[in-house]
Short mmCIF file of C-alpha atoms in Angstrom, two decimals:
data_model
loop_
_atom_site.label_atom_id
_atom_site.label_comp_id
_atom_site.label_asym_id
_atom_site.label_seq_id
_atom_site.Cartn_x
_atom_site.Cartn_y
_atom_site.Cartn_z
CA ALA A 2 96.32 85.94 19.95
CA THR A 3 99.59 84.53 18.59
CA ILE A 4 101.18 87.90 17.84
CA ASP A 5 103.08 89.59 20.69
CA GLU A 6 101.94 93.19 20.40
CA SER A 7 104.84 94.45 22.53
CA SER A 8 107.53 92.79 20.43
CA THR A 9 109.44 94.62 17.69
CA ALA A 10 110.45 91.34 16.06
CA PRO A 11 108.96 90.80 12.57
CA GLU A 12 105.92 88.55 12.84
CA PHE A 13 103.23 87.71 10.31
CA ASN A 14 99.79 86.19 10.71
CA TRP A 15 96.55 86.53 8.77
CA GLY A 16 94.65 86.99 12.04
CA TYR A 17 92.47 83.87 12.07
CA ASP A 18 93.17 83.40 15.78
CA PRO A 19 90.89 86.09 17.27
CA LYS A 20 91.17 87.04 20.92
CA ASN A 21 89.50 90.44 21.49
CA TYR A 22 86.98 90.94 18.70
CA ASN A 23 86.25 94.64 19.05
CA VAL A 24 89.84 95.83 19.47
CA PRO A 25 92.16 96.70 16.55
CA GLU A 26 95.40 94.71 16.46
CA GLY A 27 98.09 96.54 18.43
CA SER A 28 101.12 95.21 16.60
CA TYR A 29 100.22 97.43 13.64
CA SER A 30 100.08 100.58 15.79
CA THR A 31 102.94 102.92 16.64
CA ASP A 32 102.27 102.44 20.36
CA PRO A 33 100.65 99.15 21.43
CA TYR A 34 100.81 100.15 25.11
CA ASN A 35 98.18 102.89 24.75
CA GLY A 36 94.85 101.65 23.51
CA GLU A 37 93.66 104.95 22.09
CA VAL A 38 96.58 105.01 19.63
CA ARG A 39 95.55 101.91 17.71
CA ILE A 40 91.94 103.13 17.55
CA LYS A 41 92.94 106.57 16.23
CA GLU A 42 95.39 105.11 13.72
CA PHE A 43 92.88 102.58 12.40
CA LYS A 44 90.41 105.41 11.81
CA GLN A 45 93.12 107.49 10.14
CA MET A 46 93.92 104.55 7.88
CA VAL A 47 90.30 104.15 6.79
CA MET A 48 89.94 107.89 6.25
CA ALA A 49 93.10 108.05 4.13
CA LEU A 50 91.94 105.14 1.99
CA HIS A 51 88.54 106.79 1.53
CA GLU A 52 90.23 110.01 0.46
CA ALA A 53 92.16 107.98 -2.11
CA GLY A 54 88.91 106.56 -3.49
CA ILE A 55 89.43 103.11 -1.95
CA HIS A 56 86.70 101.39 0.06
CA VAL A 57 87.55 99.14 2.99
CA ILE A 58 86.16 95.67 3.70
CA MET A 59 87.11 93.88 6.91
CA ASP A 60 87.44 90.14 7.38
CA MET A 61 85.28 88.97 10.29
CA VAL A 62 86.17 85.69 12.03
CA TYR A 63 83.39 84.87 14.46
CA ASN A 64 83.15 81.12 13.88
CA HIS A 65 85.91 80.26 16.36
CA THR A 66 88.28 81.86 18.85
CA TYR A 67 91.97 81.17 19.41
CA ASP A 68 91.06 78.55 22.01
CA ALA A 69 88.05 77.41 24.01
CA ASN A 70 89.31 79.07 27.21
CA SER A 71 88.30 82.48 25.95
CA SER A 72 86.67 85.39 27.74
CA PHE A 73 83.32 84.05 26.50
CA ASN A 74 83.81 80.74 28.27
CA LYS A 75 84.98 82.48 31.42
CA ILE A 76 81.80 84.56 31.48
CA VAL A 77 79.37 81.65 31.00
CA PRO A 78 81.08 78.26 30.68
CA TYR A 79 79.74 75.98 27.90
CA TYR A 80 77.26 78.57 26.62
CA TYR A 81 79.08 80.32 23.79
CA TYR A 82 80.43 77.19 22.09
CA ARG A 83 79.06 74.08 20.41
CA TYR A 84 79.76 70.61 21.69
CA THR A 85 79.47 67.11 20.34
CA SER A 86 77.40 64.33 21.92
CA THR A 87 80.49 63.25 23.86
CA GLY A 88 80.90 66.68 25.43
CA ALA A 89 83.93 67.66 23.34
CA ASN A 90 84.20 71.00 21.59
CA SER A 91 82.80 70.89 18.06
CA SER A 92 85.49 71.49 15.42
CA ALA A 93 83.75 71.91 12.06
CA SER A 94 85.96 74.98 11.61
CA GLY A 95 89.06 72.83 12.03
CA CYS A 96 90.12 75.10 14.88
CA GLY A 97 88.81 73.06 17.79
CA ASN A 98 86.19 75.41 19.23
CA ASP A 99 83.18 76.33 17.08
CA THR A 100 81.19 79.24 18.47
CA ALA A 101 77.40 78.99 18.75
CA SER A 102 75.78 81.84 16.81
CA GLU A 103 72.35 80.30 17.39
CA ARG A 104 72.68 80.97 21.13
CA TYR A 105 70.99 84.30 21.78
CA MET A 106 73.87 86.13 23.42
CA PHE A 107 76.56 85.09 20.92
CA GLY A 108 74.24 85.93 18.03
CA LYS A 109 73.61 89.29 19.68
CA PHE A 110 77.35 89.78 20.11
CA MET A 111 77.90 89.22 16.37
CA VAL A 112 75.17 91.71 15.47
CA ASP A 113 76.40 94.33 17.96
CA SER A 114 80.03 93.81 16.91
CA THR A 115 79.44 94.13 13.16
CA ALA A 116 77.29 97.22 13.70
CA TYR A 117 80.02 98.71 15.91
CA TRP A 118 82.78 98.22 13.33
CA THR A 119 80.56 99.62 10.57
CA GLU A 120 79.50 102.70 12.54
CA GLU A 121 82.63 103.50 14.54
CA TYR A 122 85.27 102.79 11.89
CA LYS A 123 83.21 103.65 8.79
CA LEU A 124 83.89 100.32 7.09
CA ASP A 125 82.37 99.80 3.65
CA GLY A 126 81.78 96.08 3.91
CA LEU A 127 82.32 92.87 5.85
CA ARG A 128 83.56 89.47 4.73
CA PHE A 129 82.64 86.47 6.91
CA ASP A 130 85.05 83.60 7.41
CA LEU A 131 83.41 80.13 7.29
CA MET A 132 79.98 81.74 7.22
CA GLY A 133 78.37 78.33 6.74
CA LEU A 134 79.00 77.72 10.44
CA HIS A 135 76.68 80.56 11.41
CA ASP A 136 72.90 80.30 11.48
CA LEU A 137 70.63 82.08 8.99
CA GLN A 138 68.70 84.07 11.59
CA THR A 139 71.85 85.65 13.00
CA MET A 140 73.18 86.50 9.54
CA GLN A 141 69.83 88.07 8.63
CA GLU A 142 70.06 90.19 11.78
CA VAL A 143 73.63 91.15 10.85
CA GLU A 144 72.43 92.20 7.38
CA THR A 145 69.67 94.33 8.88
CA ALA A 146 71.91 96.00 11.47
CA VAL A 147 74.78 96.79 9.08
CA HIS A 148 72.58 98.01 6.24
CA ALA A 149 70.65 100.24 8.63
CA ILE A 150 73.95 102.08 9.11
CA ASN A 151 75.28 101.83 5.55
CA PRO A 152 72.81 100.55 2.92
CA ASN A 153 75.69 100.30 0.42
CA ALA A 154 77.84 98.05 2.59
CA ILE A 155 79.02 94.93 0.79
CA LEU A 156 78.37 91.75 2.76
CA TYR A 157 79.66 88.34 1.69
CA GLY A 158 81.23 85.22 3.08
CA GLU A 159 82.45 81.68 2.69
CA GLY A 160 79.24 79.73 2.28
CA TRP A 161 80.81 76.29 2.38
CA THR A 162 78.68 73.47 3.74
CA MET A 163 80.32 72.65 7.04
CA GLY A 164 80.03 69.65 9.33
CA SER A 165 78.20 71.75 11.89
CA THR A 166 76.15 70.48 14.82
CA ILE A 167 73.26 72.79 13.82
CA ASP A 168 70.69 71.57 11.33
CA GLY A 169 71.73 71.92 7.70
CA SER A 170 68.63 73.94 6.82
CA ASP A 171 69.66 76.57 9.38
CA GLN A 172 73.23 77.03 8.17
CA ALA A 173 74.16 80.25 6.34
CA ASN A 174 75.73 78.29 3.51
CA GLN A 175 75.44 78.38 -0.28
CA SER A 176 72.32 76.24 -0.31
CA ASN A 177 70.42 78.51 2.09
CA ILE A 178 71.85 81.99 1.56
CA SER A 179 69.06 83.04 -0.82
CA LYS A 180 66.69 82.88 2.17
CA ILE A 181 68.30 86.06 3.52
CA THR A 182 66.44 89.08 2.17
CA PRO A 183 67.60 92.69 1.81
CA SER A 184 66.35 95.16 4.40
CA GLY A 185 65.37 98.77 3.83
CA ASN A 186 67.35 100.38 1.02
CA ALA A 187 70.14 97.80 1.10
CA ILE A 188 72.23 97.44 -2.04
CA GLY A 189 71.82 93.67 -1.76
CA THR A 190 71.72 90.84 0.75
CA ILE A 191 74.69 88.62 1.64
CA ALA A 192 76.70 87.12 -1.20
CA VAL A 193 78.73 83.91 -1.19
CA PHE A 194 82.05 82.98 -2.75
CA ASN A 195 81.49 80.97 -5.93
CA ASP A 196 83.87 78.01 -5.73
CA VAL A 197 82.05 76.45 -8.69
CA ILE A 198 83.46 78.94 -11.19
CA ARG A 199 86.76 79.00 -9.28
CA ASP A 200 87.37 75.28 -9.73
CA GLY A 201 85.62 75.28 -13.09
CA LEU A 202 88.10 77.79 -14.48
CA LYS A 203 91.41 76.52 -13.10
CA GLY A 204 90.72 73.06 -11.66
CA SER A 205 90.17 71.90 -8.10
CA VAL A 206 92.14 73.73 -5.41
CA PHE A 207 92.46 70.40 -3.60
CA ASP A 208 94.24 68.72 -6.52
CA LYS A 209 97.30 70.57 -7.76
CA ALA A 210 97.35 68.68 -11.06
CA SER A 211 93.65 69.24 -11.77
CA GLN A 212 92.92 71.32 -14.87
CA GLY A 213 89.94 73.58 -15.57
CA TYR A 214 88.20 75.29 -18.45
CA ILE A 215 91.08 77.68 -19.15
CA SER A 216 93.85 75.13 -18.67
CA GLY A 217 92.98 72.05 -20.72
CA SER A 218 89.71 70.57 -19.47
CA SER A 219 87.08 72.76 -21.11
CA THR A 220 84.30 70.26 -21.84
CA ALA A 221 84.07 68.89 -18.30
CA ASN A 222 84.00 72.36 -16.76
CA GLN A 223 81.93 74.44 -19.18
CA SER A 224 78.69 74.15 -17.19
CA LYS A 225 80.50 75.36 -14.05
CA VAL A 226 81.77 78.40 -15.90
CA ILE A 227 78.32 79.17 -17.33
CA PHE A 228 76.90 78.93 -13.79
CA GLY A 229 79.23 81.76 -12.77
CA ILE A 230 78.66 83.80 -15.91
CA LYS A 231 74.92 83.72 -15.18
CA GLY A 232 75.57 85.03 -11.66
CA GLY A 233 74.82 81.85 -9.75
CA GLU A 234 71.71 80.92 -11.69
CA SER A 235 71.21 77.19 -11.33
CA VAL A 236 72.89 75.31 -14.17
CA GLY A 237 73.21 71.74 -12.95
CA GLN A 238 74.56 72.80 -9.54
CA SER A 239 73.32 71.89 -6.07
CA TRP A 240 72.77 75.51 -5.09
CA ALA A 241 71.79 78.85 -6.60
CA VAL A 242 71.39 82.47 -5.53
CA THR A 243 69.04 85.31 -6.39
CA ASN A 244 70.03 88.66 -7.90
CA SER A 245 73.56 87.47 -8.76
CA MET A 246 74.68 87.45 -5.12
CA VAL A 247 77.92 85.61 -5.87
CA ILE A 248 81.58 86.55 -5.63
CA ASN A 249 83.18 85.13 -8.79
CA TYR A 250 86.89 84.46 -8.45
CA MET A 251 89.85 82.30 -9.44
CA SER A 252 92.20 82.96 -6.53
CA ALA A 253 92.19 84.37 -3.01
CA HIS A 254 94.54 84.27 -0.02
CA ASP A 255 93.86 80.56 0.53
CA ASN A 256 95.46 77.87 -1.65
CA ASN A 257 98.00 78.47 -4.41
CA THR A 258 98.09 81.75 -6.28
CA LEU A 259 96.59 81.47 -9.77
CA TRP A 260 100.03 81.66 -11.41
CA ASP A 261 101.40 78.92 -9.12
CA LYS A 262 98.32 76.75 -9.73
CA LEU A 263 98.73 77.02 -13.51
CA ALA A 264 102.40 76.09 -13.20
CA LEU A 265 101.48 73.02 -11.16
CA SER A 266 98.59 71.87 -13.36
CA ASN A 267 100.25 72.67 -16.71
CA PRO A 268 103.98 72.09 -16.15
CA THR A 269 104.78 71.43 -19.82
CA ASP A 270 103.12 74.58 -21.14
CA THR A 271 105.11 77.76 -21.69
CA ASP A 272 104.76 80.93 -19.64
CA ILE A 273 103.12 82.52 -22.68
CA GLN A 274 100.48 79.77 -22.83
CA ARG A 275 99.81 79.97 -19.09
CA ASN A 276 99.56 83.74 -19.36
CA ARG A 277 96.86 83.37 -22.00
CA MET A 278 95.00 81.04 -19.63
CA ASN A 279 95.22 83.67 -16.91
CA LYS A 280 93.87 86.38 -19.22
CA LEU A 281 91.04 84.16 -20.47
CA GLY A 282 89.95 83.47 -16.90
CA ALA A 283 90.11 87.16 -16.00
CA ALA A 284 87.98 88.08 -19.02
CA ILE A 285 85.37 85.50 -18.04
CA LEU A 286 85.16 86.89 -14.50
CA MET A 287 84.75 90.43 -15.78
CA ILE A 288 81.81 89.64 -18.07
CA SER A 289 80.07 87.47 -15.45
CA LYS A 290 77.04 88.62 -13.48
CA GLY A 291 77.85 89.06 -9.83
CA THR A 292 80.95 90.58 -8.23
CA PRO A 293 84.41 89.91 -9.70
CA PHE A 294 87.17 89.30 -7.17
CA TRP A 295 90.85 88.42 -7.40
CA GLN A 296 93.78 88.02 -5.09
CA ALA A 297 96.02 91.08 -4.80
CA GLY A 298 98.80 90.61 -7.32
CA GLU A 299 96.94 88.15 -9.55
CA GLU A 300 97.00 90.85 -12.23
CA MET A 301 100.82 90.81 -12.16
CA LEU A 302 101.22 87.01 -12.09
CA ARG A 303 101.90 86.90 -8.37
CA THR A 304 103.75 83.85 -7.09
CA LYS A 305 104.36 82.59 -3.57
CA GLY A 306 106.84 80.02 -4.78
CA GLY A 307 104.30 77.25 -4.27
CA ASP A 308 103.53 78.14 -0.64
CA GLU A 309 99.88 77.06 -0.50
CA ASN A 310 99.05 78.21 3.02
CA SER A 311 101.16 81.26 3.83
CA TYR A 312 99.15 82.48 6.83
CA LYS A 313 102.27 82.75 8.98
CA SER A 314 105.00 82.71 6.33
CA SER A 315 107.51 85.51 6.05
CA ASP A 316 107.14 88.81 4.26
CA GLU A 317 109.48 87.40 1.63
CA VAL A 318 106.68 85.01 0.66
CA ASN A 319 103.66 87.26 1.23
CA ASN A 320 104.94 90.57 -0.10
CA ILE A 321 103.83 91.74 -3.54
CA ASP A 322 106.83 92.20 -5.85
CA TRP A 323 106.06 95.54 -7.48
CA SER A 324 109.41 95.53 -9.29
CA VAL A 325 108.01 93.17 -11.94
CA LEU A 326 105.89 96.01 -13.34
CA GLN A 327 108.43 97.14 -15.88
CA ASP A 328 107.37 98.22 -19.37
CA GLY A 329 107.60 95.27 -21.73
CA THR A 330 107.38 92.49 -19.12
CA MET A 331 104.64 89.88 -19.17
CA GLU A 332 103.57 91.03 -15.71
CA TYR A 333 103.18 94.62 -16.88
CA GLU A 334 101.21 93.63 -19.97
CA THR A 335 98.91 91.43 -17.89
CA MET A 336 98.29 94.30 -15.46
CA LEU A 337 97.32 96.54 -18.39
CA TYR A 338 94.92 93.84 -19.64
CA TYR A 339 93.22 93.61 -16.24
CA LYS A 340 93.00 97.40 -16.16
CA GLY A 341 91.37 97.35 -19.59
CA LEU A 342 88.85 94.74 -18.44
CA ILE A 343 87.88 96.99 -15.53
CA GLU A 344 87.39 99.91 -17.92
CA MET A 345 85.26 97.71 -20.19
CA ARG A 346 83.05 96.54 -17.32
CA LYS A 347 82.52 100.12 -16.16
CA ALA A 348 81.87 101.44 -19.67
CA PHE A 349 79.20 98.88 -20.59
CA PRO A 350 76.61 98.48 -17.78
CA ILE A 351 75.19 95.41 -19.53
CA PHE A 352 77.76 93.43 -17.53
CA THR A 353 76.62 94.85 -14.17
CA SER A 354 72.95 95.78 -14.59
CA PRO A 355 70.48 93.66 -12.56
CA SER A 356 68.16 93.60 -15.58
CA THR A 357 70.69 91.91 -17.85
CA LYS A 358 69.83 88.38 -18.93
CA VAL A 359 72.00 85.69 -20.47
CA THR A 360 69.65 84.85 -23.31
CA ASN A 361 71.64 82.24 -25.20
CA VAL A 362 74.60 79.93 -24.71
CA GLU A 363 75.73 78.29 -27.94
CA GLU A 364 78.23 75.45 -27.63
CA LEU A 365 79.90 75.02 -31.01
CA LYS A 366 81.14 71.69 -32.31
CA SER A 367 84.63 73.15 -32.31
CA GLY A 368 84.46 73.38 -28.53
CA MET A 369 83.96 77.12 -28.30
CA ALA A 370 81.09 78.87 -26.53
CA ILE A 371 79.22 81.93 -27.73
CA ILE A 372 77.19 83.69 -25.03
CA THR A 373 74.60 86.40 -25.63
CA PHE A 374 73.69 89.07 -23.07
CA ASP A 375 70.60 91.31 -23.34
CA ASP A 376 70.01 94.39 -21.16
CA GLY A 377 66.27 94.44 -21.92
CA ASN A 378 66.52 97.82 -23.62
CA GLY A 379 67.97 96.92 -26.99
CA GLY A 380 71.55 96.58 -25.82
CA GLN A 381 73.31 93.31 -26.48
CA ALA A 382 76.77 91.87 -25.87
CA LEU A 383 78.31 88.78 -27.40
CA VAL A 384 81.18 86.86 -25.81
CA VAL A 385 83.15 84.25 -27.75
CA LEU A 386 85.24 81.89 -25.60
CA ASN A 387 87.93 79.71 -27.15
CA PRO A 388 89.64 77.63 -24.44
CA HIS A 389 91.61 75.58 -26.98
CA SER A 390 95.21 76.25 -27.98
CA THR A 391 94.38 76.39 -31.69
CA THR A 392 92.69 79.17 -33.66
CA LEU A 393 89.08 78.26 -34.41
CA PRO A 394 86.53 79.77 -36.84
CA TYR A 395 83.10 81.20 -36.04
CA THR A 396 80.55 83.43 -37.75
CA LEU A 397 79.01 86.70 -36.57
CA GLU A 398 75.44 87.36 -37.61
CA GLY A 399 75.15 91.11 -38.17
CA GLN A 400 77.59 93.85 -37.19
CA TRP A 401 79.36 93.77 -33.83
CA HIS A 402 81.88 96.08 -32.18
CA LEU A 403 84.88 94.43 -30.51
CA VAL A 404 85.76 95.78 -27.03
CA ALA A 405 88.11 93.00 -25.85
CA ASP A 406 90.21 90.28 -27.44
CA ALA A 407 93.21 88.16 -26.43
CA THR A 408 95.47 91.12 -25.73
CA ARG A 409 93.31 94.27 -25.55
CA ALA A 410 90.33 95.46 -23.56
CA GLY A 411 88.85 98.81 -22.69
CA SER A 412 86.10 101.35 -22.89
CA ALA A 413 86.62 102.19 -26.56
CA VAL A 414 85.58 100.13 -29.59
CA LEU A 415 88.64 98.33 -30.92
CA ASP A 416 87.30 97.10 -34.26
CA THR A 417 84.00 96.43 -36.03
CA HIS A 418 83.32 92.93 -37.40
CA THR A 419 80.71 90.90 -39.25
CA GLY A 420 80.62 87.48 -40.94
CA SER A 421 83.43 84.93 -40.73
CA GLN A 422 85.92 85.34 -37.87
CA ASN A 423 88.80 83.48 -36.26
CA ALA A 424 89.15 83.10 -32.51
CA THR A 425 92.76 83.11 -31.34
CA GLY A 426 93.69 80.13 -29.19
CA ILE A 427 92.97 80.48 -25.46
CA SER A 428 91.15 83.80 -25.66
CA ALA A 429 87.92 85.67 -25.08
CA SER A 430 86.44 88.07 -27.63
CA VAL A 431 83.83 90.51 -26.29
CA TYR A 432 81.48 92.40 -28.64
CA VAL A 433 78.69 94.94 -28.15
CA ASN A 434 75.99 96.01 -30.59
CA ASP A 435 75.37 99.47 -32.08
CA ARG A 436 73.17 100.63 -29.21
CA LEU A 437 75.85 99.99 -26.58
CA ALA A 438 78.76 101.17 -28.72
CA LYS A 439 77.10 104.57 -29.17
#
């Protein structure tokens, strides 16, 4: 709503001020005056991305509109929104006009709209903003409708517990999301962002100075990290999911970038030390059950100069600086490490198979953690985490094949080890046994 589609002036907005839900944004089109142009060009964009091997997930913002005087309210006043006991618009979203998904016609609109985008534009998934404001029944109906069109569609959302006017047991939040079941041949149900591992790894996003497991506060945050590694299996947390339906991440569009957060929480550390923290966190995400996720540019140490909420900041802030990817730079080396982690995760299905179990978590006196994975078919992986800045010793029982360490990761076996070992400071070492290495 806040972008003038007819203007050629440079404007930027993340789009969290929806006006016409089922219409592509005209300011991105070559001709905003003719509606068919934006529709055709959106479809061309999706098709081109598909041809390049890239799937497309769209961010859906149904929990509020730009303002309460929307087309919905003009059609049936007071029906499509929630209100407090005083008659004021509910604002659990912080936007001043929470929509009412539990009302039949708005719930139906959400279901029809998500099915329309999936069918008409061939989207591969949907991400729901402030999903905790929607009710479970509507989100179950969304899951059924979307997966009837594309059983492989990825569905996930922000499952934060919101101050909604609907009963807490009906909210599609982290605590309740496991009540949604997969329909038909669906690849899964609806996943939630895992803020437990996010804050556990790097410290609270609401406290710039707060440190996490990778950045100096390992003991206090280890259980949060293990919760994510196990794919949202309850480990001292107030919520849990089934079948690893979590999105594990350290950074997204909201809050500081990971690199900026590490600079704020660890101002006296060197760039090299903070880079090792970044790599350790990335390795943990990539061996965790569930879906790994990171902000575009995290793999090249993206910075926004400390701009924490850049939803309408300039391109100078929001652009990705590709020029940093020069051979020999820290950014380039970090990108290669992320690439190697992706290769490793693809090469060894033990990290993605639904049958994989985390069978043992050993917390050593030195402060390290050794985690054992078992695929149920003789394949095992061993992950050694050392969040401390000093090199620490550990012992391997039997022969293991290294596939990732502090600087390398990939699909090939790097080295074979047994017996006494040393874990480099702030690093993850990932091993597989003979069965997987072959």
